[in-house]
Amino acid sequence: MALSWRSWLANEGSKHLFLLFWLCLNAWLFWKTFLLYYQGLQYYYLHQMLGLGLCVSRASASVLNLNCCLVLLPMCRVLLAFLRGSQKVASKKTRRLLDKSKTFHVTCGATICIFSVLHVAAHLVNALNFSENYNEEFLALNAANYRGEDPRKLLFATVPGLTGVIMVLVLFLMCTASTYAIRVSNYDIFWYTHNLFFVFYMLLMLHVSGGVLKYQTNLEEHPPGCFNPNKTLRQNMTMPKAFGEPFPDYSTDSFPEDPPVPEPFGQNNLVRICSEEPKFQSHFPETWFWISGPLCLYCVERLYRYIRSNKPVTITSVISHPSNVLEVRMTKDDFKARPGQYVILHCPRVSALESHPFTLTMCPTDTKATFGVHLKVVGDWTERFRDLLLLHSNQDTEILPIFQQRPYPKLYVDGPFGSPFEESLNYEVSLCVAGGIGVTPFASVLNTLLDGWKCYKLRRLYFIWVCRDVESFRWFADLLCLLHNKLWQENRPDYINIQLYLSQTDGIQKIIGEKYQALNSRLLIGRPRWRLIFDEIAKCNRRKTIGVFCCGPNKISKTLHKLSNSSNTYGTRFEYNKESFS
Amino acid sequence: MGQIEWAMWANEQALAAGLIHFHESRGSHTQHLPGTPHAGLLGHNLGVAGVLVCLLEYPRSKRQKGSTMERCGQKYLTAVVKVFGPLTRNYYIRAILHAALAVPAGFLLSTILGTVCLGIASGIYLLAAVRGEEWRPIEQKPREPRRMGGDTIRQPPSNPPPRPPADAHKKQLGEVGG
């Protein structure tokens, strides 16, 4: 499969460019801070005491500042949903970048872990050096109380040390619980440990308030390494050795643009005389500036989400579908959603703490306020939820007076939140591929088209649905047939191209149902041959840009991604949009 | 809250802690706390201990419900770990082992992080053992040979043509296979 550079650039270009920009920012920050502590005059004495450990620890701290600031932003779901929805604010390319928000969050998190390890290692070296290189001359600079003090005391008995140790523990717990294997098998562990991030940020605020590392304030009166006539000859003799190391560049004219830097006095090293003792002061914690913004934004957003979801929904009906799928229809005041968005359901009677995301299969419209979700019963939460709902439905079959009927359990809905599938209506031609229950985002799109298809940019929709079990097609068989018939009536039979695939068959049941003739004739046995499908779509839509949307198993997704990046002879471009789950 | 398998999380932690231990102990000959004799030897032994912990924890246990994701190439180590029988199966023993390895690492400045991480892993293994979890090896399932064309190839018709018309079910199967 030939890789088309234009297709690859269109699909992956902006993502990689953004990553490159972020990498450069980190590298620049690290290098700038490293040089500041390595060469800065105000850190001369501190650097003498601590060596490279100082530079590495501060440089990694600045990278940590940046990433602790950025890691929260992709998790502001309401903000992201707003950016997605406002088509005037963000162009399509920016919206496609938003699809990668979770990946960016993971990248920043991994960077935080790696640089924390570096930061801790460097500070352990610093603790040792603080203890061994106790400075008798400038007592204010020391973190230890006397020479040879146990470095463990510096670690555990100071505010920065103790908060740092606890932060590392919290980070360790969060990191080990965030691996893919744990998220897939025990999502609860991931969710509960990840909420410790708040503790982490509070400790971080305390950690930087310690002010252990100090800088020199009076550089004019006391240029570092100057000659102090009141000191003994032996102490003055130790100074030339100190010059050799941190000032290799000052003998050459390497800073023409930095007038404030004093004239290279490496040449006049024993001539400058100190007028006073050096004064040291702690930094203002700049981390507070870095993290207060995103933390406040995130907290405000959580508060807003809590207030918005505090009113329970009214469940209007519960329908049981084959293959363990349950449809729940409900209404709520002032609830607006676009097709493709998802909500998070919270049912206190099922579980007080857990909440789970589900894609909306039916969105509220101007005429109808009902919205619905289809949920597949796979884990214990969905099992209990189904039992609670169906228990109530079974009660309806007995004739009970209304006051004796138990109402549906209270259900809270948080959202709606955006997803890449919202874009499917904004392409002229869209290819939507669904695997099993992954059809839910496209179901909401189809429901929306059923209400009115003329107002959208979409002119043709290729809908491919792959299932293992022929009964699964019944979830939306009615919807598909309705849409198909409506389009036929309105003389646009080619608007939607439906292909249903039954990937596993026992050979006996080959039709969906007697009344779904439109679907029976479009049911194919076996797995789809993606290369051929892409070729056919490219041929029928020459030189157009086609949006490819996939919601299903990873294997299909990878194949489609690869095919979208490859070239075809018709000049058609495929833009791949994908959501990452779990 | 559903059934949480704590052992899986403890396994990830212990593996991470073993790796941290190994890396930190490599720098241990330069840093030691006053009053710790033989720091170099201790560091070396801790490095070995870190490697052993990694090898013990690498094969993931089988989950009680559902399929388990294997780590890359874990089947070789599964065979080795299985040999030790109850020593590796029981999580109480693992908890005690990790706790015992965590203590000496607390004497070296550079392995303090490893101490704490291994200590936490030990605690969670204890929790898992109390809840009755056990290490179960993931066995390789023998692959079933793929059947092509349905059942008719396995069961060809027993009588030669002309054959009497069979009943509707057999006729349909014949059509699918033919």
PDB file of N, CA and C in Angstrom, chain A residues 438-512:
ATOM      1  N   GLY A 438     -20.643  -0.530  18.894  1.00  0.00           N
ATOM      2  CA  GLY A 438     -20.054   0.745  18.482  1.00  0.00           C
ATOM      3  C   GLY A 438     -20.930   1.528  17.535  1.00  0.00           C
ATOM      4  N   VAL A 439     -22.076   0.970  17.173  1.00  0.00           N
ATOM      5  CA  VAL A 439     -22.969   1.663  16.254  1.00  0.00           C
ATOM      6  C   VAL A 439     -23.683   2.830  16.933  1.00  0.00           C
ATOM      7  N   THR A 440     -23.617   2.908  18.257  1.00  0.00           N
ATOM      8  CA  THR A 440     -24.416   3.921  18.978  1.00  0.00           C
ATOM      9  C   THR A 440     -24.183   5.372  18.546  1.00  0.00           C
ATOM     10  N   PRO A 441     -22.946   5.835  18.358  1.00  0.00           N
ATOM     11  CA  PRO A 441     -22.838   7.238  17.922  1.00  0.00           C
ATOM     12  C   PRO A 441     -23.472   7.470  16.557  1.00  0.00           C
ATOM     13  N   PHE A 442     -23.380   6.463  15.678  1.00  0.00           N
ATOM     14  CA  PHE A 442     -23.951   6.652  14.345  1.00  0.00           C
ATOM     15  C   PHE A 442     -25.465   6.567  14.388  1.00  0.00           C
ATOM     16  N   ALA A 443     -25.999   5.869  15.382  1.00  0.00           N
ATOM     17  CA  ALA A 443     -27.454   5.795  15.508  1.00  0.00           C
ATOM     18  C   ALA A 443     -28.027   7.176  15.761  1.00  0.00           C
ATOM     19  N   SER A 444     -27.320   7.980  16.572  1.00  0.00           N
ATOM     20  CA  SER A 444     -27.841   9.322  16.824  1.00  0.00           C
ATOM     21  C   SER A 444     -27.758  10.168  15.562  1.00  0.00           C
ATOM     22  N   VAL A 445     -26.714   9.936  14.763  1.00  0.00           N
ATOM     23  CA  VAL A 445     -26.595  10.662  13.492  1.00  0.00           C
ATOM     24  C   VAL A 445     -27.762  10.275  12.581  1.00  0.00           C
ATOM     25  N   LEU A 446     -28.071   8.985  12.519  1.00  0.00           N
ATOM     26  CA  LEU A 446     -29.173   8.526  11.665  1.00  0.00           C
ATOM     27  C   LEU A 446     -30.505   9.071  12.149  1.00  0.00           C
ATOM     28  N   ASN A 447     -30.681   9.115  13.472  1.00  0.00           N
ATOM     29  CA  ASN A 447     -31.914   9.695  14.013  1.00  0.00           C
ATOM     30  C   ASN A 447     -32.051  11.157  13.621  1.00  0.00           C
ATOM     31  N   THR A 448     -30.933  11.857  13.650  1.00  0.00           N
ATOM     32  CA  THR A 448     -30.963  13.274  13.274  1.00  0.00           C
ATOM     33  C   THR A 448     -31.306  13.432  11.803  1.00  0.00           C
ATOM     34  N   LEU A 449     -30.754  12.550  10.972  1.00  0.00           N
ATOM     35  CA  LEU A 449     -31.047  12.629   9.533  1.00  0.00           C
ATOM     36  C   LEU A 449     -32.510  12.321   9.271  1.00  0.00           C
ATOM     37  N   LEU A 450     -33.063  11.464  10.118  1.00  0.00           N
ATOM     38  CA  LEU A 450     -34.473  11.119   9.968  1.00  0.00           C
ATOM     39  C   LEU A 450     -35.359  12.350  10.162  1.00  0.00           C
ATOM     40  N   ASP A 451     -34.914  13.223  11.057  1.00  0.00           N
ATOM     41  CA  ASP A 451     -35.689  14.446  11.293  1.00  0.00           C
ATOM     42  C   ASP A 451     -35.578  15.421  10.153  1.00  0.00           C
ATOM     43  N   GLY A 452     -34.398  15.480   9.576  1.00  0.00           N
ATOM     44  CA  GLY A 452     -34.205  16.428   8.469  1.00  0.00           C
ATOM     45  C   GLY A 452     -32.789  16.317   7.988  1.00  0.00           C
ATOM     46  N   TRP A 453     -32.605  15.998   6.712  1.00  0.00           N
ATOM     47  CA  TRP A 453     -31.247  15.799   6.222  1.00  0.00           C
ATOM     48  C   TRP A 453     -30.768  16.937   5.332  1.00  0.00           C
ATOM     49  N   LYS A 454     -31.664  17.839   4.977  1.00  0.00           N
ATOM     50  CA  LYS A 454     -31.276  18.834   3.981  1.00  0.00           C
ATOM     51  C   LYS A 454     -30.417  19.953   4.558  1.00  0.00           C
ATOM     52  N   CYS A 455     -30.499  20.143   5.877  1.00  0.00           N
ATOM     53  CA  CYS A 455     -29.798  21.304   6.441  1.00  0.00           C
ATOM     54  C   CYS A 455     -28.328  21.054   6.722  1.00  0.00           C
ATOM     55  N   TYR A 456     -27.851  19.842   6.486  1.00  0.00           N
ATOM     56  CA  TYR A 456     -26.442  19.554   6.790  1.00  0.00           C
ATOM     57  C   TYR A 456     -25.618  19.520   5.537  1.00  0.00           C
ATOM     58  N   LYS A 457     -24.301  19.648   5.740  1.00  0.00           N
ATOM     59  CA  LYS A 457     -23.383  19.635   4.610  1.00  0.00           C
ATOM     60  C   LYS A 457     -23.314  18.239   3.988  1.00  0.00           C
ATOM     61  N   LEU A 458     -23.663  17.216   4.749  1.00  0.00           N
ATOM     62  CA  LEU A 458     -23.531  15.834   4.296  1.00  0.00           C
ATOM     63  C   LEU A 458     -24.407  15.567   3.085  1.00  0.00           C
ATOM     64  N   ARG A 459     -23.776  14.986   2.044  1.00  0.00           N
ATOM     65  CA  ARG A 459     -24.529  14.641   0.837  1.00  0.00           C
ATOM     66  C   ARG A 459     -24.604  13.145   0.614  1.00  0.00           C
ATOM     67  N   ARG A 460     -23.645  12.403   1.170  1.00  0.00           N
ATOM     68  CA  ARG A 460     -23.689  10.949   1.027  1.00  0.00           C
ATOM     69  C   ARG A 460     -23.060  10.311   2.251  1.00  0.00           C
ATOM     70  N   LEU A 461     -23.725   9.280   2.741  1.00  0.00           N
ATOM     71  CA  LEU A 461     -23.239   8.585   3.935  1.00  0.00           C
ATOM     72  C   LEU A 461     -23.080   7.107   3.617  1.00  0.00           C
ATOM     73  N   TYR A 462     -21.861   6.599   3.788  1.00  0.00           N
ATOM     74  CA  TYR A 462     -21.619   5.164   3.647  1.00  0.00           C
ATOM     75  C   TYR A 462     -21.628   4.586   5.047  1.00  0.00           C
ATOM     76  N   PHE A 463     -22.561   3.693   5.300  1.00  0.00           N
ATOM     77  CA  PHE A 463     -22.739   3.164   6.648  1.00  0.00           C
ATOM     78  C   PHE A 463     -22.433   1.676   6.618  1.00  0.00           C
ATOM     79  N   ILE A 464     -21.361   1.277   7.323  1.00  0.00           N
ATOM     80  CA  ILE A 464     -20.959  -0.132   7.348  1.00  0.00           C
ATOM     81  C   ILE A 464     -21.023  -0.604   8.783  1.00  0.00           C
ATOM     82  N   TRP A 465     -21.770  -1.660   9.002  1.00  0.00           N
ATOM     83  CA  TRP A 465     -21.977  -2.161  10.357  1.00  0.00           C
ATOM     84  C   TRP A 465     -21.622  -3.642  10.376  1.00  0.00           C
ATOM     85  N   VAL A 466     -20.640  -3.978  11.210  1.00  0.00           N
ATOM     86  CA  VAL A 466     -20.174  -5.361  11.297  1.00  0.00           C
ATOM     87  C   VAL A 466     -20.605  -5.930  12.635  1.00  0.00           C
ATOM     88  N   CYS A 467     -21.279  -7.065  12.604  1.00  0.00           N
ATOM     89  CA  CYS A 467     -21.704  -7.693  13.867  1.00  0.00           C
ATOM     90  C   CYS A 467     -21.378  -9.172  13.848  1.00  0.00           C
ATOM     91  N   ARG A 468     -21.316  -9.734  15.061  1.00  0.00           N
ATOM     92  CA  ARG A 468     -21.056 -11.168  15.124  1.00  0.00           C
ATOM     93  C   ARG A 468     -22.344 -11.962  15.082  1.00  0.00           C
ATOM     94  N   ASP A 469     -23.393 -11.348  15.573  1.00  0.00           N
ATOM     95  CA  ASP A 469     -24.632 -12.076  15.772  1.00  0.00           C
ATOM     96  C   ASP A 469     -25.726 -11.365  14.983  1.00  0.00           C
ATOM     97  N   VAL A 470     -26.503 -12.144  14.221  1.00  0.00           N
ATOM     98  CA  VAL A 470     -27.476 -11.488  13.348  1.00  0.00           C
ATOM     99  C   VAL A 470     -28.577 -10.789  14.153  1.00  0.00           C
ATOM    100  N   GLU A 471     -28.793 -11.245  15.397  1.00  0.00           N
ATOM    101  CA  GLU A 471     -29.811 -10.596  16.224  1.00  0.00           C
ATOM    102  C   GLU A 471     -29.436  -9.161  16.567  1.00  0.00           C
ATOM    103  N   SER A 472     -28.143  -8.877  16.563  1.00  0.00           N
ATOM    104  CA  SER A 472     -27.700  -7.534  16.954  1.00  0.00           C
ATOM    105  C   SER A 472     -28.232  -6.473  16.020  1.00  0.00           C
ATOM    106  N   PHE A 473     -28.457  -6.860  14.763  1.00  0.00           N
ATOM    107  CA  PHE A 473     -28.930  -5.856  13.807  1.00  0.00           C
ATOM    108  C   PHE A 473     -30.319  -5.343  14.168  1.00  0.00           C
ATOM    109  N   ARG A 474     -31.030  -6.102  14.985  1.00  0.00           N
ATOM    110  CA  ARG A 474     -32.378  -5.653  15.342  1.00  0.00           C
ATOM    111  C   ARG A 474     -32.378  -4.418  16.221  1.00  0.00           C
ATOM    112  N   TRP A 475     -31.208  -4.100  16.814  1.00  0.00           N
ATOM    113  CA  TRP A 475     -31.197  -2.908  17.672  1.00  0.00           C
ATOM    114  C   TRP A 475     -31.657  -1.677  16.890  1.00  0.00           C
ATOM    115  N   PHE A 476     -31.186  -1.558  15.664  1.00  0.00           N
ATOM    116  CA  PHE A 476     -31.529  -0.360  14.895  1.00  0.00           C
ATOM    117  C   PHE A 476     -32.138  -0.694  13.537  1.00  0.00           C
ATOM    118  N   ALA A 477     -32.651  -1.894  13.405  1.00  0.00           N
ATOM    119  CA  ALA A 477     -33.225  -2.282  12.111  1.00  0.00           C
ATOM    120  C   ALA A 477     -34.392  -1.373  11.740  1.00  0.00           C
ATOM    121  N   ASP A 478     -35.220  -1.044  12.737  1.00  0.00           N
ATOM    122  CA  ASP A 478     -36.364  -0.158  12.455  1.00  0.00           C
ATOM    123  C   ASP A 478     -35.891   1.199  11.981  1.00  0.00           C
ATOM    124  N   LEU A 479     -34.905   1.721  12.681  1.00  0.00           N
ATOM    125  CA  LEU A 479     -34.390   3.048  12.345  1.00  0.00           C
ATOM    126  C   LEU A 479     -33.835   3.066  10.928  1.00  0.00           C
ATOM    127  N   LEU A 480     -33.067   2.033  10.587  1.00  0.00           N
ATOM    128  CA  LEU A 480     -32.455   1.995   9.260  1.00  0.00           C
ATOM    129  C   LEU A 480     -33.529   1.906   8.182  1.00  0.00           C
ATOM    130  N   CYS A 481     -34.515   1.051   8.411  1.00  0.00           N
ATOM    131  CA  CYS A 481     -35.570   0.911   7.398  1.00  0.00           C
ATOM    132  C   CYS A 481     -36.373   2.190   7.241  1.00  0.00           C
ATOM    133  N   LEU A 482     -36.665   2.840   8.369  1.00  0.00           N
ATOM    134  CA  LEU A 482     -37.410   4.100   8.301  1.00  0.00           C
ATOM    135  C   LEU A 482     -36.654   5.136   7.477  1.00  0.00           C
ATOM    136  N   LEU A 483     -35.367   5.253   7.773  1.00  0.00           N
ATOM    137  CA  LEU A 483     -34.553   6.249   7.077  1.00  0.00           C
ATOM    138  C   LEU A 483     -34.470   5.924   5.593  1.00  0.00           C
ATOM    139  N   HIS A 484     -34.260   4.655   5.307  1.00  0.00           N
ATOM    140  CA  HIS A 484     -34.154   4.218   3.917  1.00  0.00           C
ATOM    141  C   HIS A 484     -35.430   4.546   3.153  1.00  0.00           C
ATOM    142  N   ASN A 485     -36.583   4.241   3.767  1.00  0.00           N
ATOM    143  CA  ASN A 485     -37.853   4.504   3.098  1.00  0.00           C
ATOM    144  C   ASN A 485     -38.090   5.988   2.916  1.00  0.00           C
ATOM    145  N   LYS A 486     -37.749   6.758   3.927  1.00  0.00           N
ATOM    146  CA  LYS A 486     -37.965   8.212   3.834  1.00  0.00           C
ATOM    147  C   LYS A 486     -37.144   8.805   2.704  1.00  0.00           C
ATOM    148  N   LEU A 487     -35.898   8.342   2.592  1.00  0.00           N
ATOM    149  CA  LEU A 487     -35.046   8.884   1.532  1.00  0.00           C
ATOM    150  C   LEU A 487     -35.556   8.466   0.154  1.00  0.00           C
ATOM    151  N   TRP A 488     -36.072   7.284   0.069  1.00  0.00           N
ATOM    152  CA  TRP A 488     -36.666   6.852  -1.195  1.00  0.00           C
ATOM    153  C   TRP A 488     -37.852   7.724  -1.548  1.00  0.00           C
ATOM    154  N   GLN A 489     -38.680   8.006  -0.551  1.00  0.00           N
ATOM    155  CA  GLN A 489     -39.852   8.836  -0.811  1.00  0.00           C
ATOM    156  C   GLN A 489     -39.456  10.225  -1.276  1.00  0.00           C
ATOM    157  N   GLU A 490     -38.343  10.727  -0.710  1.00  0.00           N
ATOM    158  CA  GLU A 490     -37.930  12.093  -1.063  1.00  0.00           C
ATOM    159  C   GLU A 490     -36.968  12.094  -2.246  1.00  0.00           C
ATOM    160  N   ASN A 491     -36.898  10.989  -2.954  1.00  0.00           N
ATOM    161  CA  ASN A 491     -36.138  10.863  -4.190  1.00  0.00           C
ATOM    162  C   ASN A 491     -34.641  11.036  -3.997  1.00  0.00           C
ATOM    163  N   ARG A 492     -34.130  10.614  -2.844  1.00  0.00           N
ATOM    164  CA  ARG A 492     -32.687  10.604  -2.652  1.00  0.00           C
ATOM    165  C   ARG A 492     -32.261   9.216  -2.178  1.00  0.00           C
ATOM    166  N   PRO A 493     -32.466   8.176  -3.013  1.00  0.00           N
ATOM    167  CA  PRO A 493     -32.142   6.828  -2.545  1.00  0.00           C
ATOM    168  C   PRO A 493     -30.661   6.595  -2.352  1.00  0.00           C
ATOM    169  N   ASP A 494     -29.838   7.427  -3.013  1.00  0.00           N
ATOM    170  CA  ASP A 494     -28.397   7.204  -2.907  1.00  0.00           C
ATOM    171  C   ASP A 494     -27.762   8.004  -1.784  1.00  0.00           C
ATOM    172  N   TYR A 495     -28.566   8.631  -0.951  1.00  0.00           N
ATOM    173  CA  TYR A 495     -28.010   9.424   0.145  1.00  0.00           C
ATOM    174  C   TYR A 495     -27.266   8.531   1.118  1.00  0.00           C
ATOM    175  N   ILE A 496     -27.909   7.409   1.444  1.00  0.00           N
ATOM    176  CA  ILE A 496     -27.257   6.512   2.392  1.00  0.00           C
ATOM    177  C   ILE A 496     -27.030   5.165   1.737  1.00  0.00           C
ATOM    178  N   ASN A 497     -25.823   4.653   1.919  1.00  0.00           N
ATOM    179  CA  ASN A 497     -25.409   3.384   1.341  1.00  0.00           C
ATOM    180  C   ASN A 497     -25.142   2.441   2.507  1.00  0.00           C
ATOM    181  N   ILE A 498     -26.081   1.528   2.741  1.00  0.00           N
ATOM    182  CA  ILE A 498     -25.990   0.662   3.925  1.00  0.00           C
ATOM    183  C   ILE A 498     -25.363  -0.667   3.552  1.00  0.00           C
ATOM    184  N   GLN A 499     -24.354  -1.061   4.332  1.00  0.00           N
ATOM    185  CA  GLN A 499     -23.791  -2.409   4.157  1.00  0.00           C
ATOM    186  C   GLN A 499     -23.695  -3.049   5.529  1.00  0.00           C
ATOM    187  N   LEU A 500     -24.336  -4.197   5.671  1.00  0.00           N
ATOM    188  CA  LEU A 500     -24.304  -4.907   6.946  1.00  0.00           C
ATOM    189  C   LEU A 500     -23.506  -6.180   6.761  1.00  0.00           C
ATOM    190  N   TYR A 501     -22.607  -6.447   7.683  1.00  0.00           N
ATOM    191  CA  TYR A 501     -21.762  -7.628   7.574  1.00  0.00           C
ATOM    192  C   TYR A 501     -21.941  -8.508   8.797  1.00  0.00           C
ATOM    193  N   LEU A 502     -22.091  -9.794   8.536  1.00  0.00           N
ATOM    194  CA  LEU A 502     -22.184 -10.754   9.623  1.00  0.00           C
ATOM    195  C   LEU A 502     -20.864 -11.504   9.639  1.00  0.00           C
ATOM    196  N   SER A 503     -20.013 -11.191  10.622  1.00  0.00           N
ATOM    197  CA  SER A 503     -18.645 -11.707  10.522  1.00  0.00           C
ATOM    198  C   SER A 503     -18.549 -13.185  10.897  1.00  0.00           C
ATOM    199  N   GLN A 504     -19.447 -13.641  11.782  1.00  0.00           N
ATOM    200  CA  GLN A 504     -19.403 -15.067  12.119  1.00  0.00           C
ATOM    201  C   GLN A 504     -20.768 -15.653  11.854  1.00  0.00           C
ATOM    202  N   THR A 505     -20.805 -16.807  11.231  1.00  0.00           N
ATOM    203  CA  THR A 505     -22.121 -17.361  10.917  1.00  0.00           C
ATOM    204  C   THR A 505     -22.164 -18.851  11.183  1.00  0.00           C
ATOM    205  N   ASP A 506     -23.346 -19.303  11.625  1.00  0.00           N
ATOM    206  CA  ASP A 506     -23.513 -20.750  11.744  1.00  0.00           C
ATOM    207  C   ASP A 506     -24.234 -21.283  10.515  1.00  0.00           C
ATOM    208  N   GLY A 507     -24.491 -20.410   9.561  1.00  0.00           N
ATOM    209  CA  GLY A 507     -25.046 -20.837   8.283  1.00  0.00           C
ATOM    210  C   GLY A 507     -26.548 -20.990   8.251  1.00  0.00           C
ATOM    211  N   ILE A 508     -27.182 -20.906   9.400  1.00  0.00           N
ATOM    212  CA  ILE A 508     -28.622 -21.191   9.389  1.00  0.00           C
ATOM    213  C   ILE A 508     -29.431 -19.918   9.215  1.00  0.00           C
ATOM    214  N   GLN A 509     -29.166 -18.962  10.092  1.00  0.00           N
ATOM    215  CA  GLN A 509     -30.003 -17.774  10.030  1.00  0.00           C
ATOM    216  C   GLN A 509     -29.321 -16.719   9.188  1.00  0.00           C
ATOM    217  N   LYS A 510     -29.932 -16.361   8.089  1.00  0.00           N
ATOM    218  CA  LYS A 510     -29.288 -15.417   7.183  1.00  0.00           C
ATOM    219  C   LYS A 510     -30.054 -14.134   7.015  1.00  0.00           C
ATOM    220  N   ILE A 511     -31.224 -14.052   7.614  1.00  0.00           N
ATOM    221  CA  ILE A 511     -31.953 -12.802   7.459  1.00  0.00           C
ATOM    222  C   ILE A 511     -32.244 -12.208   8.831  1.00  0.00           C
ATOM    223  N   ILE A 512     -32.453 -10.907   8.807  1.00  0.00           N
ATOM    224  CA  ILE A 512     -32.665 -10.207  10.055  1.00  0.00           C
ATOM    225  C   ILE A 512     -34.104 -10.380  10.519  1.00  0.00           C
TER     226      ILE A 512
END
